[in-house]
Each structure stands twice: as structure tokens, then as C-alpha cells.
């Protein structure tokens, strides 16, 4: 955030060391690392001096994942800047457990290449990347069990990286601001193969983070059924239109939480801190929803029906999904105060509109099927609970914008269910 507003050019930019000794077993899979996205690297590149260098170190993990994704990000950065050959701009040295990459804006000079070689020889490091590197130099001091890592690295830095992306056991594509989960490497379609390689018990030690989200979703689903749905079964439900009640009020609960989670994640980069983003989004949405809910009681049903309110929310969310990313990108250089003001100005109208569908639907349901009101509350609460974990899972797999688009579709389902539930007059 601060770098985008900075006009200074730097001779050296150093990022924090990635990963941990021995690998992280995927525990950082949910950690948003906006400084490692393609957009962040492009911003850093623009702020490097003509001979400036970007330096960053990464711990080796096994099977190799983080160093390969980092190399892929650097290669795609150079390609996006019109540099077809990455070798003249990249240097890397390797110890027994860590790799340090150096990306130079201008080609490396013969003197710099010689100094890197002398450094490696004097201190027992192996040059991993150099413009004129010989293969035997790579593992003179710190030998690996095989040369598969070197082969994968060379393929990624060449024009063959797309095939590596497609065939490797883990996800290596560079991350983006929409999916800033650099440490999320798991590919679901390779799980059976991974289980065959490492065994069922060892699999969680390879990619624990994403699997924890799935297990959490399953456990929360079971808890919601036991604590919310089962008590409602004692009340019974003799009314009609059960599927419509479930579809309308369940969609409202799920959709609201998807919107909330998507916007919190979206504004973390914009406001610069997760706490600030959560506070701004939750405050704006809840205050806006409260005002909208209060205003819904003053409207007569012919003008504002529950299904129309749900469709209005869906249309507004579609507009947000389309316009919010470029708008935030264009205004991220504003001061922190103005960014907060703009965030509240953008979020409060969404909360206001989202405050209409639930009270309008509950009021009409109470008039037509009062025995279904407890079910409406319970189903809404059940899907709200599940929405938090589901939003995280969708964000990891498809991105924050996909979560917002999913919320749009869910509110559209609420509109269709509301049409079936509230547009008829033959209900008891």
C-alpha cells in the first residue's frame, strides 16, 4: 500500500524470508501474503533504480514448492516487462536449506557474476542461477538426493513452465491480489497420487492448512445440524412451501456471510491491516443493515416485496464484483484516512440494501405461516455459520471475487425462492 504511493526508486529491496526450516507443512496456506503477488512484484519492479536489485530468501521444502513458485513469479514478472530471457537478470545461491534469489533490473555484469562465484566458494554456497552457470557448479558443497529440483527450476525459467504448472503435483502458478495465498500449494486432483507416495497418515504433514479448512467445514456442518436443526425438529413443521422457506432464508444467511468475508479479505490490502479491514467492513455492513432493516418496516408490500429486495441485493453485488477491484486499485495511493472514508462510503450502501430481504420475508412469513418462523431463523443461522468457512475455502480455490460472485448467485436463488414463497395467495 505504501509503496504504491511512493515515488522514490530504490537500489535494494529485500523481502522477509519465506517459509520455515524443514518446510511449513502447509500451515501458512490461509495466510494472505500480498507482498508476494504478481501485482506486488510488478510494483516493486517499477520502484527499482536502473541498477536496483530485489532480494529475497526462501527455505527449501520437500517436495519442493515455495522456491519453484517464487521462481515462477520472478520469471512471469520479467516476461510481463518484455524481457524474454530471464538468465541475465537473475542470480541465486543455495545453502543446505535455503535459497536466496536476486533479481536485477539491468543485466548482471561480469564483475557481479565473478563476485557471486567468489562468495559461494569462500563460504560454501552453491550458485543456483547465474547467466553462465555450469551444471556441475550447482551441488558442489550442498548435494541434493537427485537433480529433479534443478530440472524443474530450469523448465520454469524457460518457456516450458506451463507444462510444469499442469503436470506438477502441487500448484505453482504465481499468486495474485485476488488469491494472495502464496503457501497454498494443494491440488485436489493429485490427492490420491500424493496419498500413494507419502501414505494416508503422512499426507496431512505435506499440506495441512487447506485440509484443516475442509475438516473445519465438515465439523461446523455437523455442529450446526446438532445445535440448530435437531432442536427445531421437536417443534415440527406442518406448513407447506418448505423448500422455498429453506431456499429463501438459507440463501440470505449464506449470502450475507459470503459478502462479509469477501469484503473483509478484499479490504485487507486496501486498508493495510486485517484488523482495520474487519472493523471497517463489519461496522459498515451491520450499521447499514440495521438502518435498512428499520426502513423496511415503513414500506408497503406492493412497492417492496422480499423477492425484489433479494434481487436488488444480487444486482448490487454484481456491480461490486465488476467495479470494486479496479476502483480500489486506482485509489490505493490515497492517504490512510481517505481510504477509510472511501471504504465506509462504499460499504454502507451495500449493508443498507442487504438489510431489507430478511425482515421483509420474516414479516410476510409470519402472516402466512407463523409455524415456519422458527425454522426460518434456524435455517438462516445454520447457513450463516457455514458461510464463514465456505467463503474461506472458495477464496483459496478461486479467489475473493469468486466469493462475491457466489454471493450474487446465492441472493439470486433467494429471489427465486421468495417468488415461489411470497407471490402466491393460497398459503394458509
Tab-separated table of N, CA, C and O in Angstrom, residues 107-220:
chain	number	residue	atom	x	y	z
A	107	UNK	N	20.848	-6.077	-16.698
A	107	UNK	CA	21.584	-7.347	-16.732
A	107	UNK	C	22.775	-7.347	-15.774
A	107	UNK	O	23.418	-6.317	-15.540
A	108	UNK	N	23.057	-8.511	-15.230
A	108	UNK	CA	24.207	-8.662	-14.342
A	108	UNK	C	25.506	-8.458	-15.118
A	108	UNK	O	25.663	-8.936	-16.252
A	109	UNK	N	26.459	-7.758	-14.506
A	109	UNK	CA	27.748	-7.525	-15.152
A	109	UNK	C	28.700	-8.690	-14.861
A	109	UNK	O	28.480	-9.490	-13.946
A	110	UNK	N	29.773	-8.764	-15.646
A	110	UNK	CA	30.772	-9.820	-15.423
A	110	UNK	C	31.391	-9.699	-14.043
A	110	UNK	O	31.689	-10.717	-13.395
A	111	UNK	N	31.591	-8.471	-13.580
A	111	UNK	CA	32.172	-8.278	-12.252
A	111	UNK	C	31.232	-8.803	-11.169
A	111	UNK	O	31.683	-9.461	-10.211
A	112	UNK	N	29.937	-8.540	-11.306
A	112	UNK	CA	28.975	-9.018	-10.309
A	112	UNK	C	28.895	-10.545	-10.312
A	112	UNK	O	28.812	-11.174	-9.241
A	113	UNK	N	28.935	-11.143	-11.488
A	113	UNK	CA	28.898	-12.608	-11.574
A	113	UNK	C	30.138	-13.201	-10.911
A	113	UNK	O	30.055	-14.201	-10.180
A	114	UNK	N	31.295	-12.583	-11.134
A	114	UNK	CA	32.513	-13.075	-10.510
A	114	UNK	C	32.479	-12.951	-9.005
A	114	UNK	O	32.943	-13.853	-8.280
A	115	UNK	N	31.936	-11.855	-8.493
A	115	UNK	CA	31.837	-11.671	-7.036
A	115	UNK	C	30.898	-12.694	-6.412
A	115	UNK	O	31.134	-13.186	-5.308
A	116	UNK	N	29.818	-13.042	-7.115
A	116	UNK	CA	28.893	-14.066	-6.599
A	116	UNK	C	29.603	-15.419	-6.521
A	116	UNK	O	29.471	-16.150	-5.530
A	117	UNK	N	30.382	-15.742	-7.534
A	117	UNK	CA	31.099	-17.018	-7.525
A	117	UNK	C	32.127	-17.068	-6.389
A	117	UNK	O	32.272	-18.082	-5.700
A	118	UNK	N	32.846	-15.970	-6.178
A	118	UNK	CA	33.839	-15.951	-5.101
A	118	UNK	C	33.160	-16.059	-3.743
A	118	UNK	O	33.665	-16.734	-2.834
A	119	UNK	N	32.015	-15.418	-3.606
A	119	UNK	CA	31.260	-15.515	-2.351
A	119	UNK	C	30.871	-16.964	-2.076
A	119	UNK	O	31.010	-17.458	-0.951
A	120	UNK	N	30.364	-17.658	-3.080
A	120	UNK	CA	29.959	-19.052	-2.912
A	120	UNK	C	31.153	-19.935	-2.554
A	120	UNK	O	31.076	-20.789	-1.662
A	121	UNK	N	32.276	-19.722	-3.238
A	121	UNK	CA	33.459	-20.548	-2.982
A	121	UNK	C	34.008	-20.313	-1.577
A	121	UNK	O	34.372	-21.261	-0.865
A	122	UNK	N	34.057	-19.073	-1.143
A	122	UNK	CA	34.635	-18.745	0.163
A	122	UNK	C	33.771	-19.241	1.323
A	122	UNK	O	34.300	-19.641	2.367
A	123	UNK	N	32.433	-19.240	1.147
A	123	UNK	CA	31.545	-19.542	2.268
A	123	UNK	C	30.787	-20.858	2.118
A	123	UNK	O	29.925	-21.166	2.942
A	124	UNK	N	31.070	-21.617	1.104
A	124	UNK	CA	30.450	-22.932	0.977
A	124	UNK	C	29.030	-22.922	0.461
A	124	UNK	O	28.244	-23.817	0.780
A	125	UNK	N	28.688	-21.926	-0.359
A	125	UNK	CA	27.381	-21.896	-1.010
A	125	UNK	C	27.514	-22.424	-2.442
A	125	UNK	O	28.608	-22.439	-3.015
A	126	UNK	N	26.393	-22.829	-3.000
A	126	UNK	CA	26.365	-23.280	-4.394
A	126	UNK	C	25.597	-22.275	-5.233
A	126	UNK	O	24.462	-21.904	-4.871
A	127	UNK	N	26.164	-21.806	-6.348
A	127	UNK	CA	25.376	-20.946	-7.240
A	127	UNK	C	24.259	-21.768	-7.891
A	127	UNK	O	24.510	-22.820	-8.467
A	128	UNK	N	23.056	-21.281	-7.767
A	128	UNK	CA	21.898	-21.978	-8.331
A	128	UNK	C	21.494	-21.384	-9.670
A	128	UNK	O	21.126	-22.099	-10.598
A	129	UNK	N	21.583	-20.059	-9.786
A	129	UNK	CA	21.252	-19.366	-11.032
A	129	UNK	C	22.312	-18.314	-11.310
A	129	UNK	O	22.592	-17.467	-10.451
A	130	UNK	N	22.876	-18.356	-12.485
A	130	UNK	CA	23.803	-17.353	-12.984
A	130	UNK	C	23.711	-17.363	-14.507
A	130	UNK	O	23.381	-18.398	-15.111
A	131	UNK	N	24.011	-16.248	-15.159
A	131	UNK	CA	23.888	-16.221	-16.623
A	131	UNK	C	24.749	-17.261	-17.333
A	131	UNK	O	24.350	-17.784	-18.376
A	132	UNK	N	25.938	-17.559	-16.801
A	132	UNK	CA	26.833	-18.509	-17.474
A	132	UNK	C	27.103	-19.728	-16.604
A	132	UNK	O	28.213	-20.257	-16.576
A	133	UNK	N	26.086	-20.195	-15.890
A	133	UNK	CA	26.260	-21.266	-14.919
A	133	UNK	C	26.535	-22.609	-15.594
A	133	UNK	O	25.894	-22.961	-16.592
A	134	UNK	N	27.478	-23.351	-15.018
A	134	UNK	CA	27.733	-24.719	-15.444
A	134	UNK	C	26.991	-25.683	-14.516
A	134	UNK	O	26.959	-25.478	-13.300
A	135	UNK	N	26.377	-26.736	-15.036
A	135	UNK	CA	25.558	-27.635	-14.203
A	135	UNK	C	26.303	-28.203	-13.003
A	135	UNK	O	25.725	-28.361	-11.923
A	136	UNK	N	27.604	-28.497	-13.145
A	136	UNK	CA	28.319	-29.116	-12.033
A	136	UNK	C	28.555	-28.155	-10.872
A	136	UNK	O	28.922	-28.580	-9.772
A	137	UNK	N	28.350	-26.854	-11.082
A	137	UNK	CA	28.546	-25.881	-10.003
A	137	UNK	C	27.413	-25.923	-8.980
A	137	UNK	O	27.581	-25.451	-7.857
A	138	UNK	N	26.292	-26.480	-9.354
A	138	UNK	CA	25.089	-26.327	-8.545
A	138	UNK	C	25.098	-27.123	-7.245
A	138	UNK	O	24.376	-26.777	-6.310
A	139	UNK	N	25.823	-28.207	-7.177
A	139	UNK	CA	25.782	-29.026	-5.965
A	139	UNK	C	27.181	-29.488	-5.559
A	139	UNK	O	27.409	-30.636	-5.224
A	140	UNK	N	28.100	-28.553	-5.578
A	140	UNK	CA	29.466	-28.878	-5.202
A	140	UNK	C	29.600	-29.012	-3.683
A	140	UNK	O	30.276	-29.904	-3.180
A	141	UNK	N	28.942	-28.125	-2.928
A	141	UNK	CA	29.061	-28.139	-1.471
A	141	UNK	C	27.832	-28.746	-0.789
A	141	UNK	O	27.962	-29.376	0.259
A	142	UNK	N	26.658	-28.522	-1.361
A	142	UNK	CA	25.405	-28.949	-0.721
A	142	UNK	C	24.634	-29.806	-1.713
A	142	UNK	O	23.869	-29.289	-2.537
A	143	UNK	N	24.854	-31.099	-1.646
A	143	UNK	CA	24.289	-32.002	-2.637
A	143	UNK	C	22.868	-32.403	-2.278
A	143	UNK	O	22.547	-32.605	-1.110
A	144	UNK	N	22.034	-32.497	-3.307
A	144	UNK	CA	20.661	-32.956	-3.159
A	144	UNK	C	20.567	-34.434	-3.529
A	144	UNK	O	21.426	-34.948	-4.268
A	145	UNK	N	19.535	-35.142	-3.052
A	145	UNK	CA	19.400	-36.570	-3.377
A	145	UNK	C	19.308	-36.844	-4.872
A	145	UNK	O	19.766	-37.882	-5.355
A	146	UNK	N	18.689	-35.924	-5.614
A	146	UNK	CA	18.602	-36.071	-7.067
A	146	UNK	C	18.572	-34.689	-7.683
A	146	UNK	O	18.551	-33.674	-6.990
A	147	UNK	N	18.544	-34.640	-8.991
A	147	UNK	CA	18.596	-33.358	-9.703
A	147	UNK	C	17.227	-32.936	-10.225
A	147	UNK	O	17.130	-32.051	-11.083
A	148	UNK	N	16.176	-33.532	-9.706
A	148	UNK	CA	14.827	-33.189	-10.173
A	148	UNK	C	14.502	-31.727	-9.895
A	148	UNK	O	13.847	-31.056	-10.710
A	149	UNK	N	14.937	-31.213	-8.756
A	149	UNK	CA	14.662	-29.811	-8.423
A	149	UNK	C	15.294	-28.883	-9.449
A	149	UNK	O	14.665	-27.905	-9.897
A	150	UNK	N	16.545	-29.146	-9.825
A	150	UNK	CA	17.208	-28.306	-10.811
A	150	UNK	C	16.485	-28.347	-12.157
A	150	UNK	O	16.337	-27.326	-12.830
A	151	UNK	N	16.033	-29.529	-12.535
A	151	UNK	CA	15.331	-29.667	-13.808
A	151	UNK	C	14.016	-28.892	-13.809
A	151	UNK	O	13.673	-28.205	-14.782
A	152	UNK	N	13.280	-28.985	-12.716
A	152	UNK	CA	12.019	-28.241	-12.614
A	152	UNK	C	12.267	-26.744	-12.640
A	152	UNK	O	11.532	-25.988	-13.301
A	153	UNK	N	13.293	-26.302	-11.928
A	153	UNK	CA	13.615	-24.879	-11.896
A	153	UNK	C	13.959	-24.364	-13.290
A	153	UNK	O	13.478	-23.292	-13.709
A	154	UNK	N	14.773	-25.108	-14.014
A	154	UNK	CA	15.150	-24.680	-15.367
A	154	UNK	C	13.943	-24.645	-16.294
A	154	UNK	O	13.822	-23.741	-17.143
A	155	UNK	N	13.041	-25.595	-16.162
A	155	UNK	CA	11.853	-25.610	-17.008
A	155	UNK	C	10.935	-24.430	-16.694
A	155	UNK	O	10.313	-23.849	-17.598
A	156	UNK	N	10.844	-24.068	-15.431
A	156	UNK	CA	10.005	-22.933	-15.048
A	156	UNK	C	10.567	-21.625	-15.588
A	156	UNK	O	9.824	-20.743	-16.037
A	157	UNK	N	11.884	-21.489	-15.563
A	157	UNK	CA	12.510	-20.265	-16.049
A	157	UNK	C	12.595	-20.219	-17.571
A	157	UNK	O	12.922	-19.184	-18.135
A	158	UNK	N	12.307	-21.328	-18.221
A	158	UNK	CA	12.280	-21.360	-19.683
A	158	UNK	C	10.836	-21.264	-20.163
A	158	UNK	O	9.918	-20.972	-19.392
A	159	UNK	N	10.630	-21.530	-21.416
A	159	UNK	CA	9.276	-21.439	-21.958
A	159	UNK	C	8.415	-22.650	-21.674
A	159	UNK	O	7.293	-22.735	-22.187
A	160	UNK	N	8.907	-23.582	-20.860
A	160	UNK	CA	8.184	-24.831	-20.613
A	160	UNK	C	7.413	-24.821	-19.302
A	160	UNK	O	6.926	-25.846	-18.868
A	161	UNK	N	7.294	-23.665	-18.643
A	161	UNK	CA	6.707	-23.657	-17.298
A	161	UNK	C	5.219	-23.974	-17.295
A	161	UNK	O	4.698	-24.472	-16.302
A	162	UNK	N	4.508	-23.702	-18.383
A	162	UNK	CA	3.078	-24.009	-18.394
A	162	UNK	C	2.845	-25.513	-18.266
A	162	UNK	O	1.891	-25.950	-17.622
A	163	UNK	N	3.710	-26.305	-18.870
A	163	UNK	CA	3.581	-27.758	-18.730
A	163	UNK	C	3.906	-28.197	-17.311
A	163	UNK	O	3.306	-29.138	-16.792
A	164	UNK	N	4.849	-27.502	-16.668
A	164	UNK	CA	5.135	-27.804	-15.262
A	164	UNK	C	3.915	-27.476	-14.411
A	164	UNK	O	3.533	-28.247	-13.521
A	165	UNK	N	3.290	-26.333	-14.675
A	165	UNK	CA	2.068	-25.972	-13.946
A	165	UNK	C	1.015	-27.070	-14.058
A	165	UNK	O	0.342	-27.403	-13.079
A	166	UNK	N	0.857	-27.603	-15.248
A	166	UNK	CA	-0.206	-28.578	-15.497
A	166	UNK	C	0.094	-29.944	-14.890
A	166	UNK	O	-0.825	-30.634	-14.419
A	167	UNK	N	1.357	-30.341	-14.874
A	167	UNK	CA	1.691	-31.723	-14.526
A	167	UNK	C	2.278	-31.905	-13.132
A	167	UNK	O	2.342	-33.048	-12.655
A	168	UNK	N	2.689	-30.828	-12.487
A	168	UNK	CA	3.320	-30.992	-11.181
A	168	UNK	C	2.272	-31.342	-10.126
A	168	UNK	O	1.086	-31.015	-10.257
A	169	UNK	N	2.722	-31.997	-9.066
A	169	UNK	CA	1.795	-32.455	-8.025
A	169	UNK	C	1.189	-31.309	-7.220
A	169	UNK	O	0.153	-31.479	-6.574
A	170	UNK	N	1.818	-30.136	-7.253
A	170	UNK	CA	1.370	-29.008	-6.460
A	170	UNK	C	1.140	-27.796	-7.353
A	170	UNK	O	1.683	-27.694	-8.462
A	171	UNK	N	0.346	-26.868	-6.872
A	171	UNK	CA	0.072	-25.635	-7.599
A	171	UNK	C	1.273	-24.703	-7.498
A	171	UNK	O	1.707	-24.367	-6.393
A	172	UNK	N	1.787	-24.263	-8.633
A	172	UNK	CA	2.967	-23.405	-8.663
A	172	UNK	C	2.716	-22.064	-9.334
A	172	UNK	O	3.606	-21.209	-9.349
A	173	UNK	N	1.525	-21.847	-9.890
A	173	UNK	CA	1.268	-20.576	-10.565
A	173	UNK	C	1.438	-19.416	-9.589
A	173	UNK	O	1.084	-19.516	-8.419
A	174	UNK	N	1.989	-18.281	-10.067
A	174	UNK	CA	2.128	-17.110	-9.200
A	174	UNK	C	0.781	-16.677	-8.640
A	174	UNK	O	-0.261	-16.807	-9.283
A	175	UNK	N	0.815	-16.163	-7.430
A	175	UNK	CA	-0.411	-15.701	-6.788
A	175	UNK	C	-0.747	-14.282	-7.243
A	175	UNK	O	0.095	-13.572	-7.802
A	176	UNK	N	-1.985	-13.874	-6.997
A	176	UNK	CA	-2.457	-12.546	-7.367
A	176	UNK	C	-3.105	-11.889	-6.159
A	176	UNK	O	-3.322	-12.524	-5.118
A	177	UNK	N	-3.435	-10.607	-6.291
A	177	UNK	CA	-4.121	-9.916	-5.198
A	177	UNK	C	-5.485	-10.534	-4.921
A	177	UNK	O	-6.001	-10.444	-3.809
A	178	UNK	N	-6.075	-11.156	-5.935
A	178	UNK	CA	-7.365	-11.812	-5.737
A	178	UNK	C	-7.221	-13.147	-5.020
A	178	UNK	O	-8.143	-13.597	-4.337
A	179	UNK	N	-6.062	-13.787	-5.157
A	179	UNK	CA	-5.755	-15.046	-4.456
A	179	UNK	C	-4.337	-14.962	-3.908
A	179	UNK	O	-3.404	-15.540	-4.452
A	180	UNK	N	-4.135	-14.229	-2.798
A	180	UNK	CA	-2.779	-13.969	-2.298
A	180	UNK	C	-2.239	-15.056	-1.372
A	180	UNK	O	-1.443	-14.773	-0.478
A	181	UNK	N	-2.669	-16.289	-1.575
A	181	UNK	CA	-2.268	-17.387	-0.684
A	181	UNK	C	-1.027	-18.074	-1.268
A	181	UNK	O	-1.117	-19.130	-1.907
A	182	UNK	N	0.134	-17.478	-1.040
A	182	UNK	CA	1.362	-17.985	-1.633
A	182	UNK	C	1.674	-19.399	-1.156
A	182	UNK	O	2.222	-20.208	-1.910
A	183	UNK	N	1.345	-19.719	0.086
A	183	UNK	CA	1.705	-21.016	0.662
A	183	UNK	C	0.635	-22.078	0.463
A	183	UNK	O	0.702	-23.142	1.096
A	184	UNK	N	-0.345	-21.805	-0.373
A	184	UNK	CA	-1.370	-22.803	-0.681
A	184	UNK	C	-0.960	-23.498	-1.973
A	184	UNK	O	-1.065	-22.955	-3.065
A	185	UNK	N	-0.476	-24.735	-1.845
A	185	UNK	CA	0.048	-25.469	-2.992
A	185	UNK	C	-0.804	-26.680	-3.368
A	185	UNK	O	-0.548	-27.312	-4.388
A	186	UNK	N	-1.779	-27.013	-2.546
A	186	UNK	CA	-2.503	-28.270	-2.731
A	186	UNK	C	-3.329	-28.266	-4.017
A	186	UNK	O	-4.025	-27.298	-4.321
A	187	UNK	N	-3.248	-29.372	-4.756
A	187	UNK	CA	-4.105	-29.615	-5.921
A	187	UNK	C	-4.977	-30.812	-5.583
A	187	UNK	O	-4.477	-31.919	-5.343
A	188	UNK	N	-6.293	-30.603	-5.607
A	188	UNK	CA	-7.202	-31.653	-5.163
A	188	UNK	C	-7.118	-32.889	-6.052
A	188	UNK	O	-7.233	-34.020	-5.571
A	189	UNK	N	-6.894	-32.686	-7.339
A	189	UNK	CA	-6.896	-33.848	-8.232
A	189	UNK	C	-5.673	-34.736	-8.040
A	189	UNK	O	-5.662	-35.887	-8.485
A	190	UNK	N	-4.636	-34.227	-7.380
A	190	UNK	CA	-3.439	-35.037	-7.145
A	190	UNK	C	-3.429	-35.677	-5.758
A	190	UNK	O	-2.457	-36.358	-5.417
A	191	UNK	N	-4.483	-35.477	-4.987
A	191	UNK	CA	-4.515	-36.048	-3.639
A	191	UNK	C	-4.346	-37.571	-3.634
A	191	UNK	O	-3.580	-38.105	-2.820
A	192	UNK	N	-5.039	-38.304	-4.497
A	192	UNK	CA	-4.825	-39.763	-4.498
A	192	UNK	C	-3.373	-40.152	-4.785
A	192	UNK	O	-2.836	-41.071	-4.167
A	193	UNK	N	-2.755	-39.431	-5.722
A	193	UNK	CA	-1.360	-39.746	-6.043
A	193	UNK	C	-0.439	-39.413	-4.870
A	193	UNK	O	0.497	-40.170	-4.555
A	194	UNK	N	-0.701	-38.265	-4.208
A	194	UNK	CA	0.092	-37.894	-3.039
A	194	UNK	C	-0.070	-38.908	-1.921
A	194	UNK	O	0.895	-39.263	-1.235
A	195	UNK	N	-1.301	-39.378	-1.731
A	195	UNK	CA	-1.540	-40.380	-0.704
A	195	UNK	C	-0.785	-41.667	-1.017
A	195	UNK	O	-0.269	-42.346	-0.110
A	196	UNK	N	-0.677	-42.013	-2.306
A	196	UNK	CA	0.071	-43.193	-2.676
A	196	UNK	C	1.566	-43.029	-2.454
A	196	UNK	O	2.262	-43.978	-2.089
A	197	UNK	N	2.072	-41.779	-2.650
A	197	UNK	CA	3.502	-41.536	-2.473
A	197	UNK	C	3.905	-41.490	-1.009
A	197	UNK	O	4.916	-42.073	-0.599
A	198	UNK	N	3.107	-40.764	-0.210
A	198	UNK	CA	3.509	-40.495	1.172
A	198	UNK	C	2.725	-41.308	2.201
A	198	UNK	O	3.099	-41.345	3.369
A	199	UNK	N	1.615	-41.918	1.779
A	199	UNK	CA	0.787	-42.650	2.716
A	199	UNK	C	-0.307	-41.756	3.289
A	199	UNK	O	-0.167	-40.532	3.371
A	200	UNK	N	-1.415	-42.374	3.688
A	200	UNK	CA	-2.559	-41.612	4.199
A	200	UNK	C	-2.196	-40.811	5.444
A	200	UNK	O	-2.641	-39.688	5.633
A	201	UNK	N	-1.377	-41.375	6.312
A	201	UNK	CA	-1.055	-40.688	7.567
A	201	UNK	C	-0.081	-39.536	7.360
A	201	UNK	O	-0.106	-38.557	8.101
A	202	UNK	N	0.778	-39.651	6.376
A	202	UNK	CA	1.769	-38.602	6.142
A	202	UNK	C	1.223	-37.450	5.316
A	202	UNK	O	1.805	-36.370	5.301
A	203	UNK	N	0.091	-37.662	4.637
A	203	UNK	CA	-0.442	-36.636	3.744
A	203	UNK	C	-0.714	-35.310	4.455
A	203	UNK	O	-0.373	-34.250	3.932
A	204	UNK	N	-1.344	-35.292	5.650
A	204	UNK	CA	-1.572	-34.001	6.314
A	204	UNK	C	-0.294	-33.241	6.613
A	204	UNK	O	-0.317	-32.012	6.725
A	205	UNK	N	0.836	-33.928	6.763
A	205	UNK	CA	2.099	-33.248	7.030
A	205	UNK	C	2.632	-32.530	5.805
A	205	UNK	O	3.539	-31.711	5.907
A	206	UNK	N	2.087	-32.842	4.624
A	206	UNK	CA	2.533	-32.192	3.395
A	206	UNK	C	1.766	-30.894	3.169
A	206	UNK	O	2.349	-29.844	2.917
A	207	UNK	N	0.449	-30.943	3.251
A	207	UNK	CA	-0.394	-29.767	3.015
A	207	UNK	C	-1.496	-29.726	4.069
A	207	UNK	O	-2.660	-30.035	3.789
A	208	UNK	N	-1.141	-29.348	5.266
A	208	UNK	CA	-2.081	-29.386	6.382
A	208	UNK	C	-3.120	-28.279	6.314
A	208	UNK	O	-4.291	-28.491	6.613
A	209	UNK	N	-2.706	-27.069	5.907
A	209	UNK	CA	-3.564	-25.899	6.037
A	209	UNK	C	-4.889	-26.010	5.319
A	209	UNK	O	-5.956	-25.793	5.904
A	210	UNK	N	-4.866	-26.372	4.038
A	210	UNK	CA	-6.096	-26.455	3.264
A	210	UNK	C	-6.986	-27.586	3.766
A	210	UNK	O	-8.214	-27.448	3.799
A	211	UNK	N	-6.376	-28.705	4.149
A	211	UNK	CA	-7.164	-29.818	4.665
A	211	UNK	C	-7.865	-29.443	5.961
A	211	UNK	O	-8.976	-29.907	6.228
A	212	UNK	N	-7.245	-28.596	6.769
A	212	UNK	CA	-7.875	-28.146	8.012
A	212	UNK	C	-9.154	-27.373	7.719
A	212	UNK	O	-10.153	-27.492	8.436
A	213	UNK	N	-9.148	-26.564	6.650
A	213	UNK	CA	-10.354	-25.809	6.289
A	213	UNK	C	-11.489	-26.759	5.938
A	213	UNK	O	-12.635	-26.561	6.350
A	214	UNK	N	-11.165	-27.811	5.186
A	214	UNK	CA	-12.193	-28.784	4.803
A	214	UNK	C	-12.734	-29.496	6.034
A	214	UNK	O	-13.954	-29.649	6.198
A	215	UNK	N	-11.848	-29.933	6.911
A	215	UNK	CA	-12.284	-30.610	8.137
A	215	UNK	C	-13.120	-29.667	9.007
A	215	UNK	O	-14.142	-30.068	9.583
A	216	UNK	N	-12.701	-28.409	9.080
A	216	UNK	CA	-13.464	-27.421	9.853
A	216	UNK	C	-14.864	-27.249	9.292
A	216	UNK	O	-15.850	-27.156	10.046
A	217	UNK	N	-14.970	-27.205	7.975
A	217	UNK	CA	-16.285	-27.065	7.351
A	217	UNK	C	-17.177	-28.260	7.688
A	217	UNK	O	-18.362	-28.091	7.996
A	218	UNK	N	-16.620	-29.456	7.639
A	218	UNK	CA	-17.399	-30.654	7.973
A	218	UNK	C	-17.840	-30.633	9.432
A	218	UNK	O	-19.007	-30.911	9.757
A	219	UNK	N	-16.929	-30.266	10.334
A	219	UNK	CA	-17.268	-30.229	11.760
A	219	UNK	C	-18.306	-29.146	12.055
A	219	UNK	O	-19.226	-29.357	12.862
A	220	UNK	N	-18.176	-27.992	11.425
A	220	UNK	CA	-19.153	-26.921	11.636
A	220	UNK	C	-20.515	-27.316	11.083
A	220	UNK	O	-21.549	-26.952	11.656
